[in-house]
PDB file of C-alpha atoms in Angstrom:
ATOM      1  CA  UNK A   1      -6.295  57.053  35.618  1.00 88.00           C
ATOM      2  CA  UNK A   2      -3.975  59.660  33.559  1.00 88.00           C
ATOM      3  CA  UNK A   3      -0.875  60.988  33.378  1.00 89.00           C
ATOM      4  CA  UNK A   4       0.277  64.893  31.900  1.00 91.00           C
ATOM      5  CA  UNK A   5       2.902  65.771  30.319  1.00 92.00           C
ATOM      6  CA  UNK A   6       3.962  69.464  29.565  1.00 93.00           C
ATOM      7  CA  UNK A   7       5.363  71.148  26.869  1.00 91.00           C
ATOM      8  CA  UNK A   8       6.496  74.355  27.860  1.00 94.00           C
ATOM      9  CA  UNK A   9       7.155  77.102  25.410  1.00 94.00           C
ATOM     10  CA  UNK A  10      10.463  77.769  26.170  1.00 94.00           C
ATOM     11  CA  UNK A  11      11.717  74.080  26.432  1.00 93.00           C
ATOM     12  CA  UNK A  12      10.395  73.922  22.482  1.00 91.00           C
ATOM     13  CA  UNK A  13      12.453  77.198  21.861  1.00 93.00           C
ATOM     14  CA  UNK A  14      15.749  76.284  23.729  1.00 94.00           C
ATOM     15  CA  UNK A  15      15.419  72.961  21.817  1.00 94.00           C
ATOM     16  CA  UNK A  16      14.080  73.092  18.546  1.00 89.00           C
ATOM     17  CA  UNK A  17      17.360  71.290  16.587  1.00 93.00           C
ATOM     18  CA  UNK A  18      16.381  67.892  15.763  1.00 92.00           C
ATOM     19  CA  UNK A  19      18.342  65.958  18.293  1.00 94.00           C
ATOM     20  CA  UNK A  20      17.685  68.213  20.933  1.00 93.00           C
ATOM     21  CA  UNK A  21      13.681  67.893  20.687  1.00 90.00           C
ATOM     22  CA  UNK A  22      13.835  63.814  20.430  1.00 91.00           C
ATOM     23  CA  UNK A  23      15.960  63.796  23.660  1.00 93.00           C
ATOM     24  CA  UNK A  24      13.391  66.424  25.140  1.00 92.00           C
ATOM     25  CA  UNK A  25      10.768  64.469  24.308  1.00 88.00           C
ATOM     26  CA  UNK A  26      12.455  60.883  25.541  1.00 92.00           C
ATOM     27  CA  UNK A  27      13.096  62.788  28.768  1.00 93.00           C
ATOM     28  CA  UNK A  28       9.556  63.803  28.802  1.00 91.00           C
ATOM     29  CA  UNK A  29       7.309  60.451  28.078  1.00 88.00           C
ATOM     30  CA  UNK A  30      10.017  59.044  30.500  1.00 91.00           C
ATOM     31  CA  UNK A  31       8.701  61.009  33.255  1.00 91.00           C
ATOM     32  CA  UNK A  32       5.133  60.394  32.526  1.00 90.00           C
ATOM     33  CA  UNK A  33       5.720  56.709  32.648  1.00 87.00           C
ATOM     34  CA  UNK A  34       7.072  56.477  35.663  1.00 90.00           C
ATOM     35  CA  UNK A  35       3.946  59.127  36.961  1.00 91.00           C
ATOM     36  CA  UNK A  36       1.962  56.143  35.244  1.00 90.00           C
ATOM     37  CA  UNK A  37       3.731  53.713  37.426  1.00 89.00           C
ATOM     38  CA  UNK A  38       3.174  55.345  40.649  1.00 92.00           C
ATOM     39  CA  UNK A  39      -0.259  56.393  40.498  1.00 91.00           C
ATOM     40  CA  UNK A  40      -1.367  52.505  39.119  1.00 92.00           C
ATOM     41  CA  UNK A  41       0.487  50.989  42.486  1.00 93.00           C
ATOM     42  CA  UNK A  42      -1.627  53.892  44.320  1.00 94.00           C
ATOM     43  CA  UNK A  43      -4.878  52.826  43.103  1.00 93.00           C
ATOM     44  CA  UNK A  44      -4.376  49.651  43.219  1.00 95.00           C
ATOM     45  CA  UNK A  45      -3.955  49.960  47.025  1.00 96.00           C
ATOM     46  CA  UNK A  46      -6.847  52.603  47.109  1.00 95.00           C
ATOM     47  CA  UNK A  47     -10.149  51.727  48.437  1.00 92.00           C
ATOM     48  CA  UNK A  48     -11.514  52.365  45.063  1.00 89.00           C
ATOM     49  CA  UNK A  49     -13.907  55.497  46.307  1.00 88.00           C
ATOM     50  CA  UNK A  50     -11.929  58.459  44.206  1.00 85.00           C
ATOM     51  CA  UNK A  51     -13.189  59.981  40.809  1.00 85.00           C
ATOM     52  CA  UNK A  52     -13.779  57.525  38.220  1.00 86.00           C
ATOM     53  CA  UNK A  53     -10.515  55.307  40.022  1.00 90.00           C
ATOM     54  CA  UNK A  54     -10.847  51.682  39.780  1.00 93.00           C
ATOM     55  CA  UNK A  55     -11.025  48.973  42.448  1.00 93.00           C
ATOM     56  CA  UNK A  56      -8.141  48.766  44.616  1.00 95.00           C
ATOM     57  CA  UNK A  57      -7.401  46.039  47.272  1.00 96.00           C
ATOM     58  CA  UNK A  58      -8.870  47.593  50.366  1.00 96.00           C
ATOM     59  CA  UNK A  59     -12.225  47.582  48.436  1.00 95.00           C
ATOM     60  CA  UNK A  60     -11.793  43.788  47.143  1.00 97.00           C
ATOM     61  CA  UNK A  61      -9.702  42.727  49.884  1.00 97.00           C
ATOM     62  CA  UNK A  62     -11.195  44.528  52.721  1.00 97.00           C
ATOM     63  CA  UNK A  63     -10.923  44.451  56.623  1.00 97.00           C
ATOM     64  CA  UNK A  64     -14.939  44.795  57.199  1.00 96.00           C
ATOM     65  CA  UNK A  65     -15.677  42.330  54.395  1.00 96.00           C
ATOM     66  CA  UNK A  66     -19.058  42.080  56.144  1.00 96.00           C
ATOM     67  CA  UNK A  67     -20.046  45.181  54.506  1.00 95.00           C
ATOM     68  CA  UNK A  68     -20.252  46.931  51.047  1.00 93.00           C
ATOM     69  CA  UNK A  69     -20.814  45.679  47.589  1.00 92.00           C
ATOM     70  CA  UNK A  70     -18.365  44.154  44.887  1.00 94.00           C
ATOM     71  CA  UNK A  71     -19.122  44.241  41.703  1.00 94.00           C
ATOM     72  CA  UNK A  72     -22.780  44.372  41.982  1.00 94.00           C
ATOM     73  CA  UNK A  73     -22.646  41.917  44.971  1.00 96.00           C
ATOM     74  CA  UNK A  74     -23.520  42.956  48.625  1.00 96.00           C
ATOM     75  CA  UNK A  75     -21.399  40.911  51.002  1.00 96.00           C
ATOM     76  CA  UNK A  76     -23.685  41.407  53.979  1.00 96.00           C
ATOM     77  CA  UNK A  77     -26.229  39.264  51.726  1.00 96.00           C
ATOM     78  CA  UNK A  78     -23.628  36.945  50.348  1.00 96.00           C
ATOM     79  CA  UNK A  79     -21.327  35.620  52.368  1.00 94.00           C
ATOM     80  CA  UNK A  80     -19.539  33.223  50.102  1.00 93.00           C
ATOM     81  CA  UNK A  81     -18.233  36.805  48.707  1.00 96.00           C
ATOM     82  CA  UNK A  82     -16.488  38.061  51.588  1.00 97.00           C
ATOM     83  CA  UNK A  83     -12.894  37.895  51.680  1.00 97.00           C
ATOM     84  CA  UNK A  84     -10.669  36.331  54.681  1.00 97.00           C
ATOM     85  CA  UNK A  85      -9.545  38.248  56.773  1.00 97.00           C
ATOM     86  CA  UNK A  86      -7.708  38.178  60.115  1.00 98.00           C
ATOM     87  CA  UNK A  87      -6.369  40.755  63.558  1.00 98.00           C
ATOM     88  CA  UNK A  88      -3.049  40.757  64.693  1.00 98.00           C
ATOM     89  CA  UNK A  89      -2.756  38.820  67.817  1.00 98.00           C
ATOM     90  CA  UNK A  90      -0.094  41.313  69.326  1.00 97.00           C
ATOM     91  CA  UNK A  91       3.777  42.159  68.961  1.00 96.00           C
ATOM     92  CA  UNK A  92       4.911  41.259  65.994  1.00 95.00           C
ATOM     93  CA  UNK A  93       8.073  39.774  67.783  1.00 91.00           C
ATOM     94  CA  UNK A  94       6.201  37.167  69.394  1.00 93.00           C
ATOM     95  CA  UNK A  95       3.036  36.600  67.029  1.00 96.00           C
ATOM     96  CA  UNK A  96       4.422  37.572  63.956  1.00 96.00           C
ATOM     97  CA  UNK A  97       5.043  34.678  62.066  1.00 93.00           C
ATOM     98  CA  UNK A  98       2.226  32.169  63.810  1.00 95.00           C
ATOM     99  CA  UNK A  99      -0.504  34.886  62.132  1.00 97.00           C
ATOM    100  CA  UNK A 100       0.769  35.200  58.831  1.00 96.00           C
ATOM    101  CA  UNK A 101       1.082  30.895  59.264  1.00 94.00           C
ATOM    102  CA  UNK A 102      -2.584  30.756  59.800  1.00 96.00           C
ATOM    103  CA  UNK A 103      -3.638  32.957  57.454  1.00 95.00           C
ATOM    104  CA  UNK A 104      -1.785  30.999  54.463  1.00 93.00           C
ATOM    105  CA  UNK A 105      -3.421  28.170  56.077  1.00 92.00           C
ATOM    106  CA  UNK A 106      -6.597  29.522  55.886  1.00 92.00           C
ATOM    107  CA  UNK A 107      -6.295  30.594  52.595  1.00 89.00           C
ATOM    108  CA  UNK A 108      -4.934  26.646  51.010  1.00 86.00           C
ATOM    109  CA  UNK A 109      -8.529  25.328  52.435  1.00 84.00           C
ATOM    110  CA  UNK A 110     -10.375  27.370  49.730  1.00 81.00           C
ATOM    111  CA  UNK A 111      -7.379  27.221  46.698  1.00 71.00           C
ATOM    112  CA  UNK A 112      -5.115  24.010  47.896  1.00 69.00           C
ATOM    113  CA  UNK A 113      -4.512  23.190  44.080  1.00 65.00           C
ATOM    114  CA  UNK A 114      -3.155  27.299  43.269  1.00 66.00           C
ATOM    115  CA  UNK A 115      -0.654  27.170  46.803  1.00 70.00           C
ATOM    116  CA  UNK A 116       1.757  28.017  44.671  1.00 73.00           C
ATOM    117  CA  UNK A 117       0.587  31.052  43.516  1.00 82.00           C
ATOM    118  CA  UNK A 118       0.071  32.579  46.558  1.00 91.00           C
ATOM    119  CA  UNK A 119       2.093  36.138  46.894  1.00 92.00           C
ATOM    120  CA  UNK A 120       2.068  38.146  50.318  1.00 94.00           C
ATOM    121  CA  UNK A 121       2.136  42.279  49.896  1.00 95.00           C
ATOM    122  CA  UNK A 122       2.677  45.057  52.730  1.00 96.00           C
ATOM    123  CA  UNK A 123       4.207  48.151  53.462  1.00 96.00           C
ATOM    124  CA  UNK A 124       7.815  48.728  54.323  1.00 95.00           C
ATOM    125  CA  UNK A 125       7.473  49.246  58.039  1.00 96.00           C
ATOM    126  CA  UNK A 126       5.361  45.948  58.375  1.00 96.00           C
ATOM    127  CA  UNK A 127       8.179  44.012  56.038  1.00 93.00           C
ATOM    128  CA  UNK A 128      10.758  45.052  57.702  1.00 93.00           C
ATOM    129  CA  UNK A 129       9.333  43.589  61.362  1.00 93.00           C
ATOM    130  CA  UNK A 130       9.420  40.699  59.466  1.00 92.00           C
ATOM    131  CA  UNK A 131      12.903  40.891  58.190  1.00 89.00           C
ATOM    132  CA  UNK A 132      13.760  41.188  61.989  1.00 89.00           C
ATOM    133  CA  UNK A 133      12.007  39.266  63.931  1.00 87.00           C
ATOM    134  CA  UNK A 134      12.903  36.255  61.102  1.00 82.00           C
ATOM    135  CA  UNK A 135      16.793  37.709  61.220  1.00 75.00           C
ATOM    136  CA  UNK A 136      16.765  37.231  65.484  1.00 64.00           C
ATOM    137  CA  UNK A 137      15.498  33.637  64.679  1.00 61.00           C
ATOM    138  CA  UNK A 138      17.943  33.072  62.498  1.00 55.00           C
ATOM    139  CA  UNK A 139      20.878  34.153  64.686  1.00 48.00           C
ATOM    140  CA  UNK A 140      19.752  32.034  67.868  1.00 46.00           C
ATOM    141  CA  UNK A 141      19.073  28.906  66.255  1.00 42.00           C
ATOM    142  CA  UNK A 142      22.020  29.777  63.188  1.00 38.00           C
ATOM    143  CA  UNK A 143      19.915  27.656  60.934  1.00 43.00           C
ATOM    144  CA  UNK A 144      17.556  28.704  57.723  1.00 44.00           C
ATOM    145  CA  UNK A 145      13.605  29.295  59.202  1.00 41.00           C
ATOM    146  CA  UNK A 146      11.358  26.968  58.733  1.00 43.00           C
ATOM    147  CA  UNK A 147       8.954  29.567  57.692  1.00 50.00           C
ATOM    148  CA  UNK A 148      11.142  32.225  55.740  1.00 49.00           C
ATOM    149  CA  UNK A 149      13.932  32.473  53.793  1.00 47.00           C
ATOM    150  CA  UNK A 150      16.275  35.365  53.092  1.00 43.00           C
ATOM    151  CA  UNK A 151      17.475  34.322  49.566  1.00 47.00           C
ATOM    152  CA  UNK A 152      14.516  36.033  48.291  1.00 58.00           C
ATOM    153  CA  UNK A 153      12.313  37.573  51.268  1.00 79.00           C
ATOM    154  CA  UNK A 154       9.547  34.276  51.013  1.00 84.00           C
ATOM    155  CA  UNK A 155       7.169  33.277  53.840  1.00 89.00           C
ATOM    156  CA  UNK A 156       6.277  29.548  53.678  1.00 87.00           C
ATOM    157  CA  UNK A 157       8.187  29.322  49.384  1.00 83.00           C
ATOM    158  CA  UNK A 158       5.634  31.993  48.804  1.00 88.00           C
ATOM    159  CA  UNK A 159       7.220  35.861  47.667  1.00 89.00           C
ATOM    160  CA  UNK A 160       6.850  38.642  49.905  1.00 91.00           C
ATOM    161  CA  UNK A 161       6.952  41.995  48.778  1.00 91.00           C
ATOM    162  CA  UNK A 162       6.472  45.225  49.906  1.00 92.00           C
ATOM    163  CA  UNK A 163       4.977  48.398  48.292  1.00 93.00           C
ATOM    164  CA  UNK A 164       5.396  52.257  49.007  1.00 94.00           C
ATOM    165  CA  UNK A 165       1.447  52.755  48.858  1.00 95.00           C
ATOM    166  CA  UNK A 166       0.554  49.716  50.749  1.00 96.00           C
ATOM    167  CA  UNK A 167      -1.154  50.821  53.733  1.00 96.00           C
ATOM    168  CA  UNK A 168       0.324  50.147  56.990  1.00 97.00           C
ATOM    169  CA  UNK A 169       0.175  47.251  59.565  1.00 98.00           C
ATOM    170  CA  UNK A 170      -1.691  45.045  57.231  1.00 98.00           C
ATOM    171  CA  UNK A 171      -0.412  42.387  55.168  1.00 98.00           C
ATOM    172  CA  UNK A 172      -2.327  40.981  51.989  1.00 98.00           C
ATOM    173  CA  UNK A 173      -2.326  37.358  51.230  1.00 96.00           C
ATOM    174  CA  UNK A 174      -3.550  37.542  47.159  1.00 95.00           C
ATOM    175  CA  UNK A 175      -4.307  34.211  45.079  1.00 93.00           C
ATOM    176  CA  UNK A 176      -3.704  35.985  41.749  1.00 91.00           C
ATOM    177  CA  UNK A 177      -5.632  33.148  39.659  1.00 90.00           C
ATOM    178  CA  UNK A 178      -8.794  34.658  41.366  1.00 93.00           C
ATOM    179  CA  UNK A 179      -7.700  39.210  41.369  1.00 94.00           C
ATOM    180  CA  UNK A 180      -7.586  40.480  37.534  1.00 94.00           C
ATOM    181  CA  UNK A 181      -6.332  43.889  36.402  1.00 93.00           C
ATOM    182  CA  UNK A 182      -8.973  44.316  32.814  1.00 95.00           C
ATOM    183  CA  UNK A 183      -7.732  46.991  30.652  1.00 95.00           C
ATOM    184  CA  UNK A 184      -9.354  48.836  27.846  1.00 95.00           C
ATOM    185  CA  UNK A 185      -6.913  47.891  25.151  1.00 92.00           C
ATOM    186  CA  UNK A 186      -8.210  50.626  23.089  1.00 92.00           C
ATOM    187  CA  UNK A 187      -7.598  52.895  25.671  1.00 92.00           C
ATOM    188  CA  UNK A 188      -4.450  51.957  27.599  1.00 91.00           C
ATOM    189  CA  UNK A 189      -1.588  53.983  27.899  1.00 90.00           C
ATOM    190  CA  UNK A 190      -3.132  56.194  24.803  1.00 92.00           C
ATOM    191  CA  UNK A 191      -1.894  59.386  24.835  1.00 92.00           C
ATOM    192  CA  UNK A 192      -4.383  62.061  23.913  1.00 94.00           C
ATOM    193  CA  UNK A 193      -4.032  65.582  21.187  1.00 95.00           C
ATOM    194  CA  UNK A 194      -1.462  68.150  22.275  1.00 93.00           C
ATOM    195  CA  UNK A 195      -4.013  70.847  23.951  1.00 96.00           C
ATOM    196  CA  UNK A 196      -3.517  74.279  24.453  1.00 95.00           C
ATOM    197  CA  UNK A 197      -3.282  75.459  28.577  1.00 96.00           C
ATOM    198  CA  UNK A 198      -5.491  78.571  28.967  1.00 95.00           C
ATOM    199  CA  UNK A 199      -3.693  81.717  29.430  1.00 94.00           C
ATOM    200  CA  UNK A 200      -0.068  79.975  29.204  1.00 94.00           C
ATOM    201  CA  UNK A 201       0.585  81.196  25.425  1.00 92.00           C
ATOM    202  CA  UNK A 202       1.885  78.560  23.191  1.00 94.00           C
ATOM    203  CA  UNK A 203       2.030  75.654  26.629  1.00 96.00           C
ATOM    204  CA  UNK A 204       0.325  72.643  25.892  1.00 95.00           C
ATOM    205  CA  UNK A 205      -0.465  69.627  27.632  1.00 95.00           C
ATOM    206  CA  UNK A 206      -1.578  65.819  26.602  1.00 94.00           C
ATOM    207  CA  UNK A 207      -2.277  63.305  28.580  1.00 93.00           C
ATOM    208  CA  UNK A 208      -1.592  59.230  28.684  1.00 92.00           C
ATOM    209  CA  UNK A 209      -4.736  57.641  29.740  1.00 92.00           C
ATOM    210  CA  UNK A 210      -5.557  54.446  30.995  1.00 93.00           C
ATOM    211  CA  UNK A 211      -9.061  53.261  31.443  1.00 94.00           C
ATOM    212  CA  UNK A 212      -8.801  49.475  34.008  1.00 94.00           C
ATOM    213  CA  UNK A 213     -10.444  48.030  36.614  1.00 95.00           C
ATOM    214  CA  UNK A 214      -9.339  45.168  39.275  1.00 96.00           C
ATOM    215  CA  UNK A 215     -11.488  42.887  39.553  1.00 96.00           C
ATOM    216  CA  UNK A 216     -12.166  39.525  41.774  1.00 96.00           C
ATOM    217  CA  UNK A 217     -13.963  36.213  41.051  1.00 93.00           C
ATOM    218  CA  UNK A 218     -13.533  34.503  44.410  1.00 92.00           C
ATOM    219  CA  UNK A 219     -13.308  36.555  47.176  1.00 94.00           C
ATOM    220  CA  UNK A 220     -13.301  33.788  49.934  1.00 93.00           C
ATOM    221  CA  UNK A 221      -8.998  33.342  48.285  1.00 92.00           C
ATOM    222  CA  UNK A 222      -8.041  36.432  49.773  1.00 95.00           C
ATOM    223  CA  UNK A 223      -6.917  37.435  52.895  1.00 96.00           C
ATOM    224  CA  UNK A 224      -5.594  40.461  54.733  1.00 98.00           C
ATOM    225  CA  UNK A 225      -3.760  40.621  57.938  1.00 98.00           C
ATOM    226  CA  UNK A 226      -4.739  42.994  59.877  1.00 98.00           C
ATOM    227  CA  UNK A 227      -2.885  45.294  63.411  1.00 98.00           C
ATOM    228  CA  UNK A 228       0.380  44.369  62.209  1.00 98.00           C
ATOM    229  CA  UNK A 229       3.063  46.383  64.808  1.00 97.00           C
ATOM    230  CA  UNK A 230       5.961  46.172  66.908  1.00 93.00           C
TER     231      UNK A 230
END
């Protein structure tokens, strides 16, 4: 994955005092890094099928874990490489919170010793059913849930986050010790030569690559929610 970043002609002219070009240029890599930022959340929740992207977590953490091949591994051959994985069993004001309860049970048979590891991941609209149907708990029984708390948004003393390129209605139970992001330390966030942009006289353009790849080692720890909806 890569990042550009411009350097217009007549950015360098309106700025060529000293001062000027390091604050243009601060401004600048600033940008790129957060365009760094988004597009590794994107991929991450890709299905890992784009040019040269790298895994993403409806490849290694998928909802027909039945099918396709991991790393070299077909999981219609092997299924001690197939990921958990579990359907909504209807409104998430009623079923909600049993689901997500089974599948962090399902999960501790496989990884009891790393339970506390364990972080949840979804999309906004999905994490904010949650928010409500634990918030109308809350308010008829006027005591903390059980099974979430709002100090910190946890299901169960486990974090729950959302993401903006999570896709929707599913929720992702991850056991980190088992999902690995391996970079190319030689070529991580290396920025490449200043290149001239054809026809644009005196525009260049570099760009901050990253070459990474997320990767699994025990599929049967994950698990993905699946039909999440109101």
């Amino acid at each position: 994955m890569a990042a550009s970043v411009v350097r217009w002609f007549t950015e360098d002219q309106q700025n060529r005092a000293q001062a000027a070009a390091i604050r243009l240029v601060e401004a600048k890599l600033d940008a790129a890094e957060r365009a760094v930022y988004e597009e590794l959340e994107r991929v991450m929740f890709a299905d890992g099928t784009g040019t040269d992207e790298p895994n993403g977590l409806q490849n290694l953490i998928s909802t027909s874990p039945t099918t396709g091949t991991v790393h070299g591994l077909n999981r219609a051959t092997y299924d001690w490489w197939r990921n958990q994985t579990k359907t909504a069993s209807g409104s998430a004001s009623v079923y909600l919170v049993g689901d997500m309860r089974t599948c962090l049970n399902d999960m501790i048979k496989y990884s009891k010793s790393e339970l506390r590891d364990i972080i949840l991941v979804t999309d906004q609209t999905t994490y904010e059913l949650y928010e409500d149907v634990c918030l109308e708990m809350k308010i008829l029984s006027n005591t903390m849930l059980a099974y979430a708390g709002f100090d910190n948004v946890v299901f169960k003393g486990k974090p729950f986050i959302w993401c903006p390129s999570a896709p929707s209605g599913k929720i992702y139970f991850i056991n980190p010790q088992y999902l690995k992001l391996v970079c190319d330390e030689n070529f991580f966030m290396e920025m490449t030569d200043w290149k001239q942009i054809p026809d644009q006289p005196f525009d260049k353009v570099a760009q901050i690559v990253c070459a990474l790849n997320l990767t699994v080692r025990r599929a049967i720890c994950q698990k993905v929610l699946t039909g999440v909806a109101a």
